[in-house]
Short mmCIF file of C-alpha atoms in Angstrom, two decimals:
data_model
loop_
_atom_site.label_atom_id
_atom_site.label_comp_id
_atom_site.label_asym_id
_atom_site.label_seq_id
_atom_site.Cartn_x
_atom_site.Cartn_y
_atom_site.Cartn_z
CA MET Z 22 20.85 -31.46 77.78
CA SER Z 23 19.08 -31.16 74.44
CA ALA Z 24 21.05 -31.50 71.23
CA HIS Z 25 22.38 -28.42 69.44
CA ALA Z 26 21.92 -30.09 66.08
CA ALA Z 27 20.57 -33.52 65.35
CA LEU Z 28 19.94 -36.09 62.67
CA ALA Z 29 17.18 -38.61 63.41
CA GLY Z 30 16.80 -41.63 61.13
CA VAL Z 31 18.32 -39.67 58.26
CA SER Z 32 19.17 -41.35 55.00
CA ARG Z 33 20.01 -39.97 51.60
CA VAL Z 34 19.38 -41.74 48.34
CA TYR Z 35 20.53 -40.15 45.10
CA PRO Z 36 17.82 -40.80 42.54
CA GLY Z 37 18.83 -42.85 39.49
CA GLY Z 38 17.92 -41.99 35.92
CA ASP Z 39 19.63 -42.17 32.55
CA GLY Z 40 19.99 -45.93 33.13
CA ARG Z 41 21.74 -45.53 36.49
CA ALA Z 42 20.41 -47.27 39.58
CA PRO Z 43 19.53 -45.09 42.59
CA LEU Z 44 22.50 -44.74 44.94
CA HIS Z 45 21.93 -45.21 48.66
CA ALA Z 46 24.67 -42.92 49.96
CA LEU Z 47 23.92 -42.52 53.63
CA GLY Z 48 22.16 -43.91 56.64
CA PRO Z 49 19.80 -44.37 58.24
CA ILE Z 50 21.84 -42.43 60.75
CA ASP Z 51 21.28 -40.81 64.16
CA LEU Z 52 23.51 -38.08 65.52
CA ALA Z 53 23.01 -35.60 68.34
CA LEU Z 54 25.64 -32.89 68.66
CA ARG Z 55 26.01 -31.58 72.20
CA PRO Z 56 26.18 -27.80 72.51
CA GLY Z 57 29.79 -26.68 72.25
CA GLU Z 58 31.31 -30.06 71.54
CA PHE Z 59 33.88 -30.91 68.89
CA PHE Z 60 32.68 -33.93 66.94
CA ALA Z 61 34.77 -35.57 64.25
CA VAL Z 62 33.50 -38.00 61.63
CA VAL Z 63 35.89 -40.49 60.04
CA GLY Z 64 35.06 -43.11 57.48
CA PRO Z 65 36.29 -44.89 54.38
CA SER Z 66 36.26 -42.93 51.16
CA GLY Z 67 32.86 -42.74 49.50
CA CYS Z 68 30.98 -43.58 52.70
CA GLY Z 69 28.79 -40.49 52.60
CA LYS Z 70 30.70 -38.30 55.09
CA SER Z 71 30.31 -35.23 52.95
CA THR Z 72 26.69 -36.09 52.26
CA LEU Z 73 26.12 -36.17 56.01
CA LEU Z 74 27.55 -32.67 56.29
CA GLU Z 75 25.49 -31.36 53.38
CA VAL Z 76 22.30 -32.76 54.85
CA LEU Z 77 23.08 -31.32 58.28
CA ALA Z 78 23.87 -27.92 56.72
CA GLY Z 79 20.66 -27.84 54.71
CA LEU Z 80 22.58 -27.90 51.43
CA ALA Z 81 21.04 -31.24 50.44
CA PRO Z 82 17.67 -32.69 51.49
CA ALA Z 83 17.37 -35.85 53.55
CA SER Z 84 15.52 -38.59 51.70
CA GLU Z 85 14.16 -39.81 55.01
CA GLY Z 86 14.31 -38.72 58.63
CA THR Z 87 14.52 -35.30 60.24
CA VAL Z 88 17.29 -32.75 60.66
CA THR Z 89 17.09 -30.14 63.39
CA PHE Z 90 19.23 -27.18 64.38
CA GLU Z 91 18.54 -25.43 67.69
CA GLY Z 92 15.18 -27.13 67.86
CA SER Z 93 13.93 -26.07 64.40
CA PRO Z 94 13.73 -28.36 61.39
CA VAL Z 95 16.32 -27.81 58.65
CA ALA Z 96 14.89 -28.07 55.15
CA GLY Z 97 15.77 -26.53 51.85
CA ALA Z 98 18.07 -23.79 53.13
CA VAL Z 99 21.07 -23.25 55.36
CA PRO Z 100 19.85 -21.94 58.74
CA GLU Z 101 21.20 -18.72 60.20
CA GLY Z 102 24.03 -19.52 62.61
CA VAL Z 103 25.54 -22.36 60.58
CA GLY Z 104 28.93 -21.87 58.92
CA VAL Z 105 30.56 -24.28 56.48
CA VAL Z 106 34.18 -24.56 55.32
CA PHE Z 107 34.72 -26.81 52.31
CA GLN Z 108 37.67 -28.91 51.22
CA GLU Z 109 38.02 -27.16 47.87
CA ASP Z 110 39.31 -23.63 47.79
CA ALA Z 111 36.16 -21.49 48.04
CA SER Z 112 37.85 -18.09 48.19
CA PHE Z 113 36.56 -15.63 45.61
CA PRO Z 114 39.39 -14.96 43.14
CA TRP Z 115 38.01 -11.54 42.10
CA ALA Z 116 38.08 -10.07 45.61
CA ASN Z 117 41.02 -9.33 47.87
CA VAL Z 118 41.33 -11.00 51.26
CA TYR Z 119 39.53 -8.19 53.09
CA ASP Z 120 36.53 -8.26 50.74
CA ASN Z 121 36.47 -12.05 50.80
CA VAL Z 122 36.20 -12.03 54.57
CA ALA Z 123 33.65 -9.19 54.56
CA PHE Z 124 31.52 -10.92 51.90
CA GLY Z 125 28.80 -12.31 54.17
CA LEU Z 126 28.49 -9.06 56.12
CA GLN Z 127 28.09 -6.73 53.16
CA GLY Z 128 24.43 -6.04 52.58
CA SER Z 129 23.54 -7.54 55.95
CA GLY Z 130 22.38 -4.23 57.41
CA LEU Z 131 25.37 -3.87 59.72
CA ASP Z 132 27.04 -0.47 59.61
CA ARG Z 133 30.47 -0.09 58.08
CA SER Z 134 32.40 0.38 61.28
CA GLU Z 135 30.93 -2.80 62.75
CA ILE Z 136 31.77 -4.74 59.57
CA ASP Z 137 35.29 -3.32 59.59
CA ALA Z 138 35.80 -4.23 63.24
CA ARG Z 139 34.63 -7.80 62.73
CA VAL Z 140 36.72 -8.29 59.58
CA ARG Z 141 39.85 -6.85 61.22
CA SER Z 142 39.45 -9.08 64.23
CA ALA Z 143 38.89 -12.21 62.09
CA LEU Z 144 41.94 -11.34 59.97
CA ALA Z 145 44.05 -10.90 63.08
CA PHE Z 146 42.70 -14.15 64.54
CA MET Z 147 43.64 -16.13 61.43
CA GLY Z 148 47.03 -14.42 61.04
CA LEU Z 149 45.99 -12.64 57.84
CA ARG Z 150 46.42 -9.06 59.00
CA ASP Z 151 49.26 -8.33 56.57
CA PHE Z 152 47.44 -9.89 53.63
CA ALA Z 153 44.22 -7.85 53.69
CA SER Z 154 44.81 -6.40 50.23
CA ALA Z 155 46.29 -9.55 48.63
CA TYR Z 156 44.30 -11.57 46.10
CA PRO Z 157 43.78 -15.33 46.63
CA ALA Z 158 45.92 -16.14 43.57
CA GLN Z 159 48.87 -14.65 45.45
CA LEU Z 160 48.37 -16.90 48.50
CA SER Z 161 49.24 -20.52 49.31
CA GLY Z 162 46.54 -23.16 49.69
CA GLY Z 163 46.78 -23.00 53.49
CA MET Z 164 46.38 -19.23 53.48
CA ARG Z 165 43.36 -19.43 51.20
CA GLN Z 166 41.77 -21.91 53.54
CA ARG Z 167 42.40 -19.45 56.40
CA VAL Z 168 40.58 -16.81 54.35
CA CYS Z 169 37.60 -19.14 54.04
CA ILE Z 170 37.64 -19.86 57.78
CA ALA Z 171 37.84 -16.12 58.55
CA ARG Z 172 34.95 -15.49 56.16
CA THR Z 173 32.85 -17.98 58.12
CA LEU Z 174 34.05 -16.62 61.46
CA VAL Z 175 32.84 -13.03 60.92
CA LEU Z 176 29.28 -14.32 60.70
CA LYS Z 177 29.59 -15.62 64.30
CA PRO Z 178 28.31 -19.12 63.55
CA ARG Z 179 27.09 -21.22 66.46
CA LEU Z 180 27.61 -24.43 64.51
CA ILE Z 181 30.69 -24.76 62.31
CA LEU Z 182 30.85 -27.57 59.78
CA LEU Z 183 34.27 -28.42 58.38
CA ASP Z 184 34.33 -30.69 55.31
CA GLU Z 185 37.90 -32.02 55.15
CA PRO Z 186 39.17 -28.44 55.22
CA PHE Z 187 42.81 -29.51 55.32
CA GLY Z 188 42.52 -32.38 52.85
CA ALA Z 189 44.44 -30.51 50.17
CA LEU Z 190 47.23 -29.28 52.46
CA ASP Z 191 50.58 -30.83 53.30
CA ALA Z 192 51.02 -32.75 56.58
CA GLN Z 193 52.82 -30.05 58.60
CA THR Z 194 50.40 -27.32 57.54
CA ARG Z 195 47.55 -29.64 58.49
CA LEU Z 196 48.84 -30.08 62.05
CA LEU Z 197 49.21 -26.32 62.50
CA MET Z 198 45.79 -25.64 61.02
CA GLY Z 199 44.44 -28.20 63.46
CA ASP Z 200 45.80 -26.10 66.33
CA GLU Z 201 44.11 -23.04 64.86
CA VAL Z 202 40.79 -24.83 64.62
CA LEU Z 203 41.09 -25.86 68.27
CA ARG Z 204 41.80 -22.26 69.24
CA LEU Z 205 38.84 -21.10 67.16
CA TRP Z 206 36.57 -23.69 68.76
CA ARG Z 207 37.65 -22.69 72.28
CA GLU Z 208 37.34 -18.96 71.74
CA THR Z 209 34.03 -18.92 69.84
CA GLY Z 210 32.32 -21.55 71.98
CA ALA Z 211 30.70 -22.88 68.80
CA THR Z 212 29.78 -26.50 68.20
CA VAL Z 213 32.11 -27.99 65.58
CA LEU Z 214 31.59 -30.94 63.27
CA LEU Z 215 34.70 -32.01 61.37
CA ILE Z 216 34.65 -34.45 58.47
CA THR Z 217 38.05 -35.99 57.84
CA HIS Z 218 39.71 -39.10 56.50
CA ALA Z 219 42.75 -38.64 58.76
CA LEU Z 220 42.40 -40.69 61.95
CA ASP Z 221 45.13 -38.81 63.82
CA GLU Z 222 43.47 -35.51 62.98
CA ALA Z 223 40.13 -36.73 64.33
CA ALA Z 224 41.76 -38.22 67.43
CA MET Z 225 43.67 -35.03 68.17
CA LEU Z 226 40.91 -32.46 67.63
CA ALA Z 227 37.65 -34.00 68.73
CA ASP Z 228 35.80 -34.62 71.98
CA ARG Z 229 34.00 -37.47 70.25
CA VAL Z 230 34.85 -39.35 67.08
CA GLY Z 231 32.18 -41.10 65.05
CA VAL Z 232 33.43 -43.94 62.84
CA MET Z 233 31.34 -44.59 59.76
CA SER Z 234 30.83 -47.81 57.81
CA ALA Z 235 31.32 -48.24 54.07
CA ARG Z 236 28.47 -47.00 51.88
CA PRO Z 237 25.67 -46.54 52.80
CA GLY Z 238 27.39 -44.85 55.75
CA ARG Z 239 26.22 -45.52 59.29
CA PHE Z 240 27.97 -44.98 62.62
CA ILE Z 241 29.60 -48.23 63.73
CA ASP Z 242 31.45 -46.73 66.68
CA VAL Z 243 31.44 -43.46 68.63
CA VAL Z 244 34.51 -42.88 70.80
CA GLU Z 245 34.86 -40.32 73.61
CA THR Z 246 38.44 -39.05 73.51
CA GLY Z 247 38.40 -37.54 76.99
CA TRP Z 248 40.90 -34.79 76.17
CA PRO Z 249 40.95 -31.55 78.17
CA ARG Z 250 39.44 -28.48 76.45
CA GLU Z 251 42.86 -26.82 76.46
CA ARG Z 252 44.78 -28.99 74.01
CA ASP Z 253 46.90 -28.82 70.90
CA SER Z 254 48.89 -30.95 68.45
CA ARG Z 255 51.34 -31.95 71.22
CA LEU Z 256 48.68 -34.51 72.22
CA ALA Z 257 50.33 -36.70 69.62
CA GLU Z 258 53.22 -37.24 72.06
CA ARG Z 259 51.01 -38.90 74.68
CA PRO Z 260 51.02 -42.70 74.89
CA ASP Z 261 47.20 -42.90 75.11
CA PHE Z 262 46.96 -40.96 71.83
CA GLY Z 263 48.46 -43.92 69.98
CA ALA Z 264 46.01 -46.27 71.70
CA LEU Z 265 43.09 -44.07 70.60
CA VAL Z 266 44.22 -44.00 66.97
CA ALA Z 267 44.66 -47.79 67.12
CA ARG Z 268 41.12 -48.18 68.48
CA LEU Z 269 39.70 -46.04 65.65
CA TRP Z 270 41.66 -47.97 63.06
CA SER Z 271 40.47 -51.33 64.36
CA SER Z 272 36.88 -50.12 63.88
CA LEU Z 273 37.59 -48.66 60.49
CA ARG Z 274 39.88 -51.27 58.95
CA VAL Z 275 37.24 -53.77 57.86
CA GLU Z 276 35.07 -50.98 56.44
CA SER Z 277 37.96 -49.50 54.49
CA ILE Z 278 38.65 -52.88 52.91
CA LYS Z 279 34.95 -53.12 51.98
CA ALA Z 280 35.07 -49.64 50.49
CA LEU Z 281 38.05 -50.61 48.34
CA GLY Z 282 36.10 -53.59 47.03
CA HIS Z 283 33.16 -51.33 46.14
CA THR Z 284 35.11 -49.17 43.77
CA MET A 18 66.41 -5.54 26.82
CA ASN A 19 63.54 -4.56 29.08
CA PRO A 20 60.57 -6.72 27.95
CA ALA A 21 58.14 -3.76 28.07
CA ILE A 22 60.37 -1.75 25.75
CA ALA A 23 60.83 -4.78 23.50
CA ARG A 24 57.06 -5.13 23.23
CA HIS A 25 56.62 -1.48 22.31
CA LEU A 26 59.39 -1.83 19.76
CA ASP A 27 57.55 -4.82 18.26
CA PHE A 28 54.40 -2.73 17.98
CA LEU A 29 56.34 0.02 16.27
CA LEU A 30 57.94 -2.42 13.82
CA VAL A 31 54.56 -3.92 12.91
CA GLY A 32 53.18 -0.40 12.35
CA ILE A 33 56.09 0.59 10.15
CA GLY A 34 55.82 -2.70 8.25
CA LEU A 35 52.12 -2.13 7.55
CA LEU A 36 52.77 1.40 6.36
CA ALA A 37 55.52 0.10 4.07
CA ILE A 38 53.19 -2.54 2.58
CA TRP A 39 50.53 0.14 2.10
CA GLN A 40 52.98 2.44 0.33
CA GLY A 41 54.19 -0.50 -1.76
CA LEU A 42 50.64 -1.37 -2.81
CA PHE A 43 50.05 2.27 -3.72
CA LEU A 44 53.16 2.32 -5.93
CA TRP A 45 52.14 -0.93 -7.58
CA ILE A 46 48.38 -0.30 -8.09
CA GLY A 47 48.39 3.45 -8.52
CA GLU A 48 45.98 6.22 -7.62
CA THR A 49 42.90 4.71 -9.24
CA GLY A 50 42.89 1.84 -6.70
CA ILE A 51 44.13 3.26 -3.44
CA SER A 52 45.64 6.45 -2.06
CA SER A 53 49.02 6.64 -0.36
CA PRO A 54 49.40 6.87 3.43
CA LEU A 55 50.35 10.53 3.20
CA GLN A 56 47.46 11.46 0.89
CA THR A 57 45.07 9.58 3.16
CA ILE A 58 46.13 11.42 6.29
CA ARG A 59 45.93 14.75 4.50
CA HIS A 60 42.49 13.95 3.16
CA LEU A 61 41.32 12.90 6.61
CA GLY A 62 42.39 16.34 7.87
CA ALA A 63 40.41 17.98 5.08
CA LEU A 64 37.34 15.86 5.84
CA ALA A 65 37.50 16.80 9.51
CA GLU A 66 36.92 20.42 8.55
CA ARG A 67 33.63 19.59 6.89
CA GLN A 68 30.36 19.52 8.84
CA MET A 69 29.06 16.65 6.68
CA PHE A 70 31.80 14.32 7.93
CA TRP A 71 30.92 14.90 11.57
CA THR A 72 27.22 14.32 10.88
CA HIS A 73 28.06 10.92 9.41
CA ALA A 74 30.53 10.07 12.14
CA TRP A 75 27.98 10.98 14.78
CA ALA A 76 25.31 8.85 13.08
CA THR A 77 27.65 5.84 13.20
CA LEU A 78 28.68 6.44 16.80
CA ASP A 79 25.05 6.87 17.86
CA ALA A 80 23.95 3.65 16.17
CA PHE A 81 27.03 1.79 17.42
CA LEU A 82 26.60 2.78 21.07
CA ARG A 83 22.94 1.83 21.03
CA SER A 84 23.73 -1.56 19.44
CA LEU A 85 26.56 -2.18 21.86
CA LEU A 86 24.32 -1.39 24.84
CA ILE A 87 21.70 -3.85 23.63
CA ALA A 88 24.32 -6.51 22.81
CA ALA A 89 26.13 -6.15 26.14
CA VAL A 90 23.19 -5.92 28.55
CA GLY A 91 21.01 -8.35 26.60
CA GLY A 92 23.90 -10.76 26.09
CA ILE A 93 24.90 -10.82 29.75
CA VAL A 94 21.34 -11.24 31.04
CA ILE A 95 20.46 -13.97 28.51
CA GLY A 96 23.86 -15.63 29.02
CA LEU A 97 23.42 -15.74 32.81
CA TRP A 98 19.94 -17.12 32.41
CA LEU A 99 20.98 -19.81 29.91
CA GLY A 100 24.04 -20.66 32.00
CA ILE A 101 21.98 -21.20 35.16
CA GLY A 102 19.11 -23.05 33.49
CA LYS A 103 20.73 -26.26 32.29
CA VAL A 104 17.96 -27.39 29.94
CA ALA A 105 17.41 -23.97 28.37
CA GLY A 106 21.17 -23.68 27.84
CA GLN A 107 21.47 -27.10 26.22
CA VAL A 108 18.62 -26.30 23.83
CA ALA A 109 19.88 -22.82 23.01
CA GLU A 110 23.58 -23.53 22.57
CA PRO A 111 23.54 -25.34 19.18
CA ILE A 112 21.07 -22.75 17.85
CA LEU A 113 23.32 -19.90 18.97
CA VAL A 114 26.43 -21.55 17.55
CA ALA A 115 24.63 -21.99 14.23
CA LEU A 116 23.52 -18.35 14.29
CA TYR A 117 27.06 -17.29 15.18
CA SER A 118 28.53 -18.95 12.09
CA LEU A 119 25.68 -17.83 9.83
CA PRO A 120 26.59 -14.86 7.61
CA LYS A 121 24.13 -12.46 9.14
CA VAL A 122 23.91 -10.42 5.95
CA THR A 123 21.43 -13.06 4.81
CA LEU A 124 19.09 -11.82 7.54
CA TYR A 125 19.39 -8.19 6.54
CA PRO A 126 16.44 -8.13 4.12
CA VAL A 127 14.22 -9.49 6.89
CA ILE A 128 15.48 -6.87 9.32
CA LEU A 129 14.91 -4.12 6.79
CA LEU A 130 11.35 -5.26 6.30
CA ILE A 131 10.77 -5.30 10.04
CA PHE A 132 12.55 -2.06 11.00
CA GLY A 133 12.56 -0.07 7.78
CA LEU A 134 15.45 2.00 6.49
CA GLY A 135 17.37 4.06 9.03
CA LEU A 136 18.60 4.02 12.58
CA SER A 137 16.54 1.17 14.05
CA ALA A 138 17.54 -1.30 11.32
CA LYS A 139 21.24 -0.43 11.77
CA VAL A 140 20.96 -0.80 15.54
CA ALA A 141 19.16 -4.11 15.23
CA PHE A 142 21.69 -5.38 12.73
CA GLY A 143 24.64 -4.33 14.90
CA ALA A 144 23.06 -5.84 18.01
CA ILE A 145 22.39 -9.27 16.47
CA HIS A 146 26.04 -9.41 15.43
CA GLY A 147 27.34 -8.49 18.87
CA ILE A 148 24.89 -10.21 21.19
CA ILE A 149 25.68 -13.82 20.24
CA PRO A 150 29.33 -13.97 21.37
CA VAL A 151 28.38 -12.16 24.59
CA ILE A 152 25.67 -14.76 25.26
CA LEU A 153 27.94 -17.70 24.39
CA PHE A 154 30.87 -16.54 26.52
CA THR A 155 28.67 -15.58 29.49
CA MET A 156 26.81 -18.87 29.32
CA SER A 157 29.94 -21.01 29.23
CA ALA A 158 31.55 -18.93 31.98
CA VAL A 159 28.55 -19.46 34.28
CA ARG A 160 28.55 -23.19 33.53
CA THR A 161 32.21 -23.60 34.42
CA ILE A 162 32.00 -21.74 37.73
CA ARG A 163 33.29 -24.09 40.43
CA PRO A 164 30.28 -25.55 42.31
CA VAL A 165 31.91 -24.75 45.66
CA LEU A 166 31.46 -21.02 45.00
CA ILE A 167 27.74 -21.52 44.48
CA LYS A 168 27.56 -23.69 47.61
CA THR A 169 29.29 -20.85 49.46
CA ALA A 170 26.58 -18.46 48.28
CA LYS A 171 23.98 -20.87 49.68
CA VAL A 172 25.80 -21.08 53.01
CA MET A 173 25.82 -17.25 53.07
CA ARG A 174 22.05 -17.45 52.52
CA LEU A 175 22.07 -15.27 49.40
CA SER A 176 18.88 -14.99 47.34
CA PRO A 177 19.06 -16.19 43.70
CA ALA A 178 19.26 -12.57 42.48
CA LYS A 179 22.06 -11.73 44.91
CA THR A 180 23.88 -14.94 44.00
CA ALA A 181 23.75 -13.90 40.33
CA TRP A 182 24.97 -10.39 41.09
CA ARG A 183 27.56 -11.06 43.81
CA VAL A 184 28.94 -14.48 42.82
CA LEU A 185 28.05 -15.53 39.27
CA MET A 186 28.71 -12.12 37.68
CA PRO A 187 32.15 -11.49 39.17
CA ALA A 188 33.18 -15.14 38.74
CA ALA A 189 32.21 -14.99 35.08
CA LEU A 190 33.51 -11.46 34.50
CA PRO A 191 36.86 -12.33 32.85
CA GLU A 192 35.05 -14.49 30.28
CA ILE A 193 32.28 -11.93 29.88
CA VAL A 194 34.90 -9.30 29.01
CA THR A 195 36.33 -11.66 26.37
CA GLY A 196 32.82 -11.99 24.97
CA LEU A 197 32.33 -8.21 25.04
CA ARG A 198 35.62 -7.68 23.24
CA ILE A 199 34.53 -9.95 20.39
CA GLY A 200 31.01 -8.54 20.57
CA PHE A 201 32.42 -5.02 20.28
CA SER A 202 34.15 -5.77 16.98
CA LEU A 203 31.16 -7.64 15.56
CA THR A 204 28.71 -4.92 16.60
CA LEU A 205 30.81 -2.34 14.78
CA LEU A 206 30.95 -4.64 11.77
CA GLY A 207 27.17 -5.06 11.83
CA VAL A 208 26.52 -1.33 12.07
CA LEU A 209 28.90 -0.53 9.21
CA ILE A 210 27.49 -3.25 6.94
CA GLY A 211 24.04 -1.95 7.77
CA GLU A 212 25.10 1.54 6.74
CA MET A 213 26.70 0.31 3.54
CA PHE A 214 23.68 -1.50 2.23
CA ALA A 215 20.66 0.43 3.32
CA SER A 216 21.22 3.81 4.86
CA GLN A 217 21.64 7.47 4.00
CA ALA A 218 23.89 8.31 6.92
CA GLY A 219 26.99 7.10 8.71
CA LEU A 220 30.59 6.29 7.88
CA GLY A 221 29.62 3.03 6.16
CA PHE A 222 27.37 5.03 3.85
CA MET A 223 30.21 7.50 3.25
CA VAL A 224 32.53 4.70 2.17
CA ILE A 225 30.04 3.06 -0.20
CA ASN A 226 29.07 6.47 -1.57
CA ALA A 227 32.73 7.33 -2.16
CA ILE A 228 33.24 4.06 -4.04
CA GLY A 229 30.27 4.95 -6.24
CA LEU A 230 31.78 8.35 -7.00
CA ASN A 231 35.25 6.85 -7.53
CA ASP A 232 36.47 9.05 -4.66
CA THR A 233 39.34 6.80 -3.57
CA GLU A 234 40.78 9.26 -1.07
CA THR A 235 37.56 9.57 0.96
CA MET A 236 37.00 5.82 0.87
CA MET A 237 40.54 5.19 2.13
CA ALA A 238 40.47 7.96 4.73
CA VAL A 239 37.25 6.77 6.37
CA THR A 240 38.31 3.12 6.21
CA VAL A 241 41.67 3.82 7.80
CA LEU A 242 40.03 5.95 10.49
CA MET A 243 37.66 3.12 11.40
CA ILE A 244 40.48 0.57 11.44
CA VAL A 245 42.55 2.73 13.76
CA LEU A 246 39.67 3.47 16.15
CA ALA A 247 38.54 -0.17 16.28
CA GLY A 248 42.16 -1.24 16.76
CA ILE A 249 42.69 1.10 19.70
CA ALA A 250 39.44 0.01 21.35
CA ASN A 251 40.39 -3.62 20.90
CA VAL A 252 43.85 -3.11 22.41
CA LEU A 253 42.29 -1.46 25.47
CA LEU A 254 39.72 -4.22 25.89
CA LEU A 255 42.40 -6.87 25.42
CA ALA A 256 44.50 -5.26 28.17
CA LEU A 257 41.49 -5.32 30.52
CA ASP A 258 40.79 -8.91 29.48
CA HIS A 259 44.35 -10.03 30.30
CA ARG A 260 44.32 -8.20 33.58
CA LEU A 261 41.11 -9.86 34.75
CA HIS A 262 42.28 -13.30 33.65
CA ARG A 263 45.61 -12.87 35.41
CA ARG A 264 43.93 -11.88 38.64
CA ALA A 265 41.63 -14.90 38.48
CA GLY A 266 44.87 -16.93 38.31
#
């Protein structure tokens, strides 16, 4: 089966200047996402996880290597069919929830009734139906992140990239949002790449977990979790869940210590 | 007490206080210097019955609206451009700040030589007063937009023009309105100064002409009228300003 999206020999070096040395942030790295899989990336802080996502999304160029999405090279722009949810709150404060979610559809050539239908269904899916006319400033951080997910969802992405989307939320909200992401992944059939620093989150959500080294980030371990497609946060109760998290941590521990020394 | 009522009461007290100071000044200085509040209102009523007054008022309004249009549209477009282009913005900012603090009256002779006496010089003079704060506020608003919003525009595959219109503009709007509010006052100031020094029409000309003729009542009536109108406009713009900033939370 050919990869849905792939990185081949990709590295990213931030050019120096103003007396700073160039920074080798990532790679070289190889990654082939299987169609419809849920892939999580964990790694020590500053290892280039977010850079990996930006390169894959076409938001940042690869210094070396090739990036492909559905067989076509990705360069200079985000391809159609790719959705990204960021860690920071990216909701538009000047628009209400409905208009935030409809943002990517307005001016897309779709007729109003189709836009309305898609927005309503995304709002219902993310539990935002009663908040359509609220402004982001009136919502909690978790709700705003739901708005951003719904805004991505209406565009029917085939590849969804999540850059620590729950990093700013409290632990309980994170677990529940994890369940929602699983539901979203199952019902849309999209391929999902999740960047996270939380090992339990990666272990619970993903089909495969890639463990990255300290900067410049490379994959040092890729673990198949073997979970059924129908799953939720109750996985955490299983005995083999603890073993999986322990396995990830044993791969990551040395790298995290290195990363601490770097900074 | 209900805070809304308390606020209105404060407004009322300030108004009464100002009127009292005005009346006090009138009693102290006497009719040669200023006219009393009552005289001024009466005289304003008398002026309103004269065609000449409306001709001047219209001339000022005409020049002011043209200047404001140039200052607002020009300021927003230039501000967006300087805010997006980092280098251009860094070069332009100190120059603009210097221009902002420069008493622009010093440029008036140059403007008169370029535009000649009349409407175009007034409009130009009003616009250069108003455009600079609009540029500065728009520019700094665009610069401080959170990068994640611009990344979102990229993920939505918006063209640069659509990004400017659909993301940068609304994100910067609360600050742009602050700039417009200040630009509004300065544009009016510029137009009136222009009329005072080199014009044969407009309320500014009326005031300076009345001073020349020692017509204290006309001078006071027109001045008070302008203060009241500018004050009302500023209160409305300030309310809009607060509303937008609150929503942006």
